[in-house]
Amino acid sequence: MDSRAFAFEGTSPDVHETARVSRESTVVGDVTVEADASVWPGVVLRGDVGSVRVGPESHVGDNAVLHAATVGKRVMVGHGAVLNDTTVADGALVGFNSTVTDSHIGEGSIVATGTVVPAGYEVPAESFVRGMPATVTPLAETSIDPDAVFEAYSSGGYTDLAHRHEELFSR
C-alpha cells in the first residue's frame, strides 16, 4: 500500500500481509483487511465514525465505498457498491452498484445488481434481494442456483487474480 492509507485520530489501517490493497484505493482510520482479501482500484474504506472490516478471502470491487461496514469471510462486493453502517455475513454477494444502508445481509445471500437496501433491513441467510426498494425472497423459492452463482464469482478466483496483478498491488 502507498500513501493513500491514512490514520484518523491516531488509528491507522491494519492490512494483513497476504491481503492485496490497490495503490489506487483509499484506506482511512479504523480499517482491517484480513488474509487473502483484495481491495481494488478506486475503493474507499473509511473507518472514521465506525470501523471497517474486510474479512478473509473477501473482495471489494473497483470504486466501491465501505463506511462503518463489516464484510465477513468470502464475501464479494461488486464494483460501485456502497455499504454504509452495514454488515454482510459470510459467503454473501453484493452486486454491482448496489446501495446497502444500516442493514444486515445474511450468510450466503445474493443482493442483485443495482439493488437499494434501505435502513433497517434484516435479510435472512440464503436470500435473494433485488429491486428499489429491495424485496427479499428465500433462494429456495427462486430458480437461482446459488452454488453456480458463487462458483462464477468465487472469491478464490479473485484471490488468484489479485496475486497476478504484481504492480497494481505492490507494497
PDB file of N, CA and C in Angstrom, residues 112-159:
ATOM      1  N   ALA A 112     -28.839  -8.447  -5.691  1.00  0.00           N
ATOM      2  CA  ALA A 112     -28.746  -8.255  -7.135  1.00  0.00           C
ATOM      3  C   ALA A 112     -28.136  -6.908  -7.491  1.00  0.00           C
ATOM      4  N   THR A 113     -27.596  -6.842  -8.685  1.00  0.00           N
ATOM      5  CA  THR A 113     -27.038  -5.615  -9.221  1.00  0.00           C
ATOM      6  C   THR A 113     -28.061  -4.484  -9.144  1.00  0.00           C
ATOM      7  N   GLY A 114     -27.612  -3.310  -8.671  1.00  0.00           N
ATOM      8  CA  GLY A 114     -28.447  -2.119  -8.644  1.00  0.00           C
ATOM      9  C   GLY A 114     -29.499  -2.073  -7.552  1.00  0.00           C
ATOM     10  N   THR A 115     -29.469  -3.000  -6.634  1.00  0.00           N
ATOM     11  CA  THR A 115     -30.469  -3.049  -5.564  1.00  0.00           C
ATOM     12  C   THR A 115     -30.233  -1.939  -4.547  1.00  0.00           C
ATOM     13  N   VAL A 116     -31.319  -1.407  -4.000  1.00  0.00           N
ATOM     14  CA  VAL A 116     -31.240  -0.430  -2.915  1.00  0.00           C
ATOM     15  C   VAL A 116     -31.874  -1.064  -1.680  1.00  0.00           C
ATOM     16  N   VAL A 117     -31.041  -1.328  -0.684  1.00  0.00           N
ATOM     17  CA  VAL A 117     -31.500  -1.910   0.574  1.00  0.00           C
ATOM     18  C   VAL A 117     -31.565  -0.779   1.590  1.00  0.00           C
ATOM     19  N   PRO A 118     -32.783  -0.321   1.948  1.00  0.00           N
ATOM     20  CA  PRO A 118     -32.909   0.810   2.864  1.00  0.00           C
ATOM     21  C   PRO A 118     -32.564   0.436   4.303  1.00  0.00           C
ATOM     22  N   ALA A 119     -32.424   1.443   5.106  1.00  0.00           N
ATOM     23  CA  ALA A 119     -32.083   1.272   6.516  1.00  0.00           C
ATOM     24  C   ALA A 119     -33.065   0.336   7.215  1.00  0.00           C
ATOM     25  N   GLY A 120     -32.498  -0.497   8.072  1.00  0.00           N
ATOM     26  CA  GLY A 120     -33.302  -1.336   8.929  1.00  0.00           C
ATOM     27  C   GLY A 120     -33.608  -2.728   8.403  1.00  0.00           C
ATOM     28  N   TYR A 121     -33.183  -3.062   7.188  1.00  0.00           N
ATOM     29  CA  TYR A 121     -33.451  -4.398   6.671  1.00  0.00           C
ATOM     30  C   TYR A 121     -32.586  -5.429   7.388  1.00  0.00           C
ATOM     31  N   GLU A 122     -33.191  -6.542   7.731  1.00  0.00           N
ATOM     32  CA  GLU A 122     -32.501  -7.704   8.285  1.00  0.00           C
ATOM     33  C   GLU A 122     -32.761  -8.839   7.299  1.00  0.00           C
ATOM     34  N   VAL A 123     -31.841  -9.025   6.359  1.00  0.00           N
ATOM     35  CA  VAL A 123     -32.030 -10.032   5.324  1.00  0.00           C
ATOM     36  C   VAL A 123     -31.625 -11.396   5.884  1.00  0.00           C
ATOM     37  N   PRO A 124     -32.543 -12.370   5.871  1.00  0.00           N
ATOM     38  CA  PRO A 124     -32.215 -13.700   6.391  1.00  0.00           C
ATOM     39  C   PRO A 124     -31.136 -14.384   5.546  1.00  0.00           C
ATOM     40  N   ALA A 125     -30.481 -15.374   6.128  1.00  0.00           N
ATOM     41  CA  ALA A 125     -29.487 -16.164   5.395  1.00  0.00           C
ATOM     42  C   ALA A 125     -30.118 -16.771   4.149  1.00  0.00           C
ATOM     43  N   GLU A 126     -29.272 -16.927   3.125  1.00  0.00           N
ATOM     44  CA  GLU A 126     -29.661 -17.596   1.882  1.00  0.00           C
ATOM     45  C   GLU A 126     -30.907 -16.990   1.252  1.00  0.00           C
ATOM     46  N   SER A 127     -30.862 -15.672   1.109  1.00  0.00           N
ATOM     47  CA  SER A 127     -31.957 -14.945   0.471  1.00  0.00           C
ATOM     48  C   SER A 127     -31.473 -14.294  -0.812  1.00  0.00           C
ATOM     49  N   PHE A 128     -32.430 -13.987  -1.679  1.00  0.00           N
ATOM     50  CA  PHE A 128     -32.174 -13.227  -2.892  1.00  0.00           C
ATOM     51  C   PHE A 128     -32.844 -11.871  -2.704  1.00  0.00           C
ATOM     52  N   VAL A 129     -32.065 -10.801  -2.853  1.00  0.00           N
ATOM     53  CA  VAL A 129     -32.535  -9.449  -2.595  1.00  0.00           C
ATOM     54  C   VAL A 129     -32.420  -8.669  -3.902  1.00  0.00           C
ATOM     55  N   ARG A 130     -33.530  -7.988  -4.278  1.00  0.00           N
ATOM     56  CA  ARG A 130     -33.496  -7.246  -5.540  1.00  0.00           C
ATOM     57  C   ARG A 130     -34.476  -6.092  -5.488  1.00  0.00           C
ATOM     58  N   GLY A 131     -34.225  -5.081  -6.328  1.00  0.00           N
ATOM     59  CA  GLY A 131     -35.172  -4.003  -6.516  1.00  0.00           C
ATOM     60  C   GLY A 131     -34.844  -2.715  -5.794  1.00  0.00           C
ATOM     61  N   MET A 132     -35.729  -1.706  -6.031  1.00  0.00           N
ATOM     62  CA  MET A 132     -35.578  -0.373  -5.456  1.00  0.00           C
ATOM     63  C   MET A 132     -36.945   0.092  -4.966  1.00  0.00           C
ATOM     64  N   PRO A 133     -37.311  -0.016  -3.729  1.00  0.00           N
ATOM     65  CA  PRO A 133     -36.525  -0.603  -2.644  1.00  0.00           C
ATOM     66  C   PRO A 133     -36.517  -2.123  -2.737  1.00  0.00           C
ATOM     67  N   ALA A 134     -35.638  -2.714  -1.986  1.00  0.00           N
ATOM     68  CA  ALA A 134     -35.398  -4.145  -2.062  1.00  0.00           C
ATOM     69  C   ALA A 134     -36.598  -4.975  -1.630  1.00  0.00           C
ATOM     70  N   THR A 135     -36.751  -6.118  -2.292  1.00  0.00           N
ATOM     71  CA  THR A 135     -37.639  -7.167  -1.825  1.00  0.00           C
ATOM     72  C   THR A 135     -36.774  -8.393  -1.569  1.00  0.00           C
ATOM     73  N   VAL A 136     -37.179  -9.215  -0.614  1.00  0.00           N
ATOM     74  CA  VAL A 136     -36.385 -10.362  -0.192  1.00  0.00           C
ATOM     75  C   VAL A 136     -37.172 -11.629  -0.453  1.00  0.00           C
ATOM     76  N   THR A 137     -36.516 -12.602  -1.106  1.00  0.00           N
ATOM     77  CA  THR A 137     -37.104 -13.899  -1.399  1.00  0.00           C
ATOM     78  C   THR A 137     -36.114 -14.973  -0.967  1.00  0.00           C
ATOM     79  N   PRO A 138     -36.555 -16.000  -0.252  1.00  0.00           N
ATOM     80  CA  PRO A 138     -35.638 -17.096   0.051  1.00  0.00           C
ATOM     81  C   PRO A 138     -35.085 -17.694  -1.247  1.00  0.00           C
ATOM     82  N   LEU A 139     -33.799 -17.945  -1.292  1.00  0.00           N
ATOM     83  CA  LEU A 139     -33.196 -18.511  -2.503  1.00  0.00           C
ATOM     84  C   LEU A 139     -33.891 -19.806  -2.913  1.00  0.00           C
ATOM     85  N   ALA A 140     -34.344 -20.585  -1.949  1.00  0.00           N
ATOM     86  CA  ALA A 140     -35.008 -21.852  -2.248  1.00  0.00           C
ATOM     87  C   ALA A 140     -36.293 -21.654  -3.049  1.00  0.00           C
ATOM     88  N   GLU A 141     -36.864 -20.447  -3.019  1.00  0.00           N
ATOM     89  CA  GLU A 141     -38.096 -20.160  -3.746  1.00  0.00           C
ATOM     90  C   GLU A 141     -37.838 -19.514  -5.105  1.00  0.00           C
ATOM     91  N   THR A 142     -36.584 -19.465  -5.527  1.00  0.00           N
ATOM     92  CA  THR A 142     -36.220 -18.899  -6.828  1.00  0.00           C
ATOM     93  C   THR A 142     -35.667 -19.997  -7.719  1.00  0.00           C
ATOM     94  N   SER A 143     -35.420 -19.653  -8.971  1.00  0.00           N
ATOM     95  CA  SER A 143     -34.772 -20.595  -9.887  1.00  0.00           C
ATOM     96  C   SER A 143     -33.258 -20.390  -9.895  1.00  0.00           C
ATOM     97  N   ILE A 144     -32.761 -19.547  -8.999  1.00  0.00           N
ATOM     98  CA  ILE A 144     -31.331 -19.260  -8.930  1.00  0.00           C
ATOM     99  C   ILE A 144     -30.606 -20.438  -8.305  1.00  0.00           C
ATOM    100  N   ASP A 145     -29.511 -20.828  -8.930  1.00  0.00           N
ATOM    101  CA  ASP A 145     -28.649 -21.867  -8.368  1.00  0.00           C
ATOM    102  C   ASP A 145     -27.524 -21.151  -7.628  1.00  0.00           C
ATOM    103  N   PRO A 146     -27.646 -21.009  -6.290  1.00  0.00           N
ATOM    104  CA  PRO A 146     -26.638 -20.235  -5.566  1.00  0.00           C
ATOM    105  C   PRO A 146     -25.236 -20.810  -5.693  1.00  0.00           C
ATOM    106  N   ASP A 147     -25.115 -22.142  -5.799  1.00  0.00           N
ATOM    107  CA  ASP A 147     -23.786 -22.732  -5.962  1.00  0.00           C
ATOM    108  C   ASP A 147     -23.151 -22.269  -7.267  1.00  0.00           C
ATOM    109  N   ALA A 148     -23.950 -22.198  -8.342  1.00  0.00           N
ATOM    110  CA  ALA A 148     -23.428 -21.739  -9.631  1.00  0.00           C
ATOM    111  C   ALA A 148     -23.038 -20.271  -9.565  1.00  0.00           C
ATOM    112  N   VAL A 149     -23.854 -19.452  -8.893  1.00  0.00           N
ATOM    113  CA  VAL A 149     -23.534 -18.029  -8.765  1.00  0.00           C
ATOM    114  C   VAL A 149     -22.236 -17.848  -7.981  1.00  0.00           C
ATOM    115  N   PHE A 150     -22.131 -18.529  -6.848  1.00  0.00           N
ATOM    116  CA  PHE A 150     -20.929 -18.374  -6.036  1.00  0.00           C
ATOM    117  C   PHE A 150     -19.699 -18.942  -6.744  1.00  0.00           C
ATOM    118  N   GLU A 151     -19.868 -19.996  -7.530  1.00  0.00           N
ATOM    119  CA  GLU A 151     -18.742 -20.537  -8.299  1.00  0.00           C
ATOM    120  C   GLU A 151     -18.306 -19.527  -9.364  1.00  0.00           C
ATOM    121  N   ALA A 152     -19.284 -18.908 -10.026  1.00  0.00           N
ATOM    122  CA  ALA A 152     -18.963 -17.932 -11.072  1.00  0.00           C
ATOM    123  C   ALA A 152     -18.232 -16.721 -10.512  1.00  0.00           C
ATOM    124  N   TYR A 153     -18.556 -16.342  -9.284  1.00  0.00           N
ATOM    125  CA  TYR A 153     -17.941 -15.175  -8.676  1.00  0.00           C
ATOM    126  C   TYR A 153     -17.070 -15.570  -7.498  1.00  0.00           C
ATOM    127  N   SER A 154     -16.521 -16.758  -7.566  1.00  0.00           N
ATOM    128  CA  SER A 154     -15.731 -17.314  -6.466  1.00  0.00           C
ATOM    129  C   SER A 154     -14.635 -16.377  -6.018  1.00  0.00           C
ATOM    130  N   SER A 155     -14.562 -16.188  -4.705  1.00  0.00           N
ATOM    131  CA  SER A 155     -13.509 -15.321  -4.189  1.00  0.00           C
ATOM    132  C   SER A 155     -12.140 -15.942  -4.398  1.00  0.00           C
ATOM    133  N   GLY A 156     -12.069 -17.262  -4.554  1.00  0.00           N
ATOM    134  CA  GLY A 156     -10.783 -17.899  -4.861  1.00  0.00           C
ATOM    135  C   GLY A 156     -10.232 -17.414  -6.185  1.00  0.00           C
ATOM    136  N   GLY A 157     -11.121 -17.223  -7.168  1.00  0.00           N
ATOM    137  CA  GLY A 157     -10.686 -16.690  -8.453  1.00  0.00           C
ATOM    138  C   GLY A 157     -10.155 -15.270  -8.324  1.00  0.00           C
ATOM    139  N   TYR A 158     -10.782 -14.473  -7.469  1.00  0.00           N
ATOM    140  CA  TYR A 158     -10.309 -13.111  -7.246  1.00  0.00           C
ATOM    141  C   TYR A 158      -8.993 -13.092  -6.481  1.00  0.00           C
ATOM    142  N   THR A 159      -8.810 -14.030  -5.563  1.00  0.00           N
ATOM    143  CA  THR A 159      -7.533 -14.119  -4.853  1.00  0.00           C
ATOM    144  C   THR A 159      -6.422 -14.366  -5.856  1.00  0.00           C
TER     145      THR A 159
END
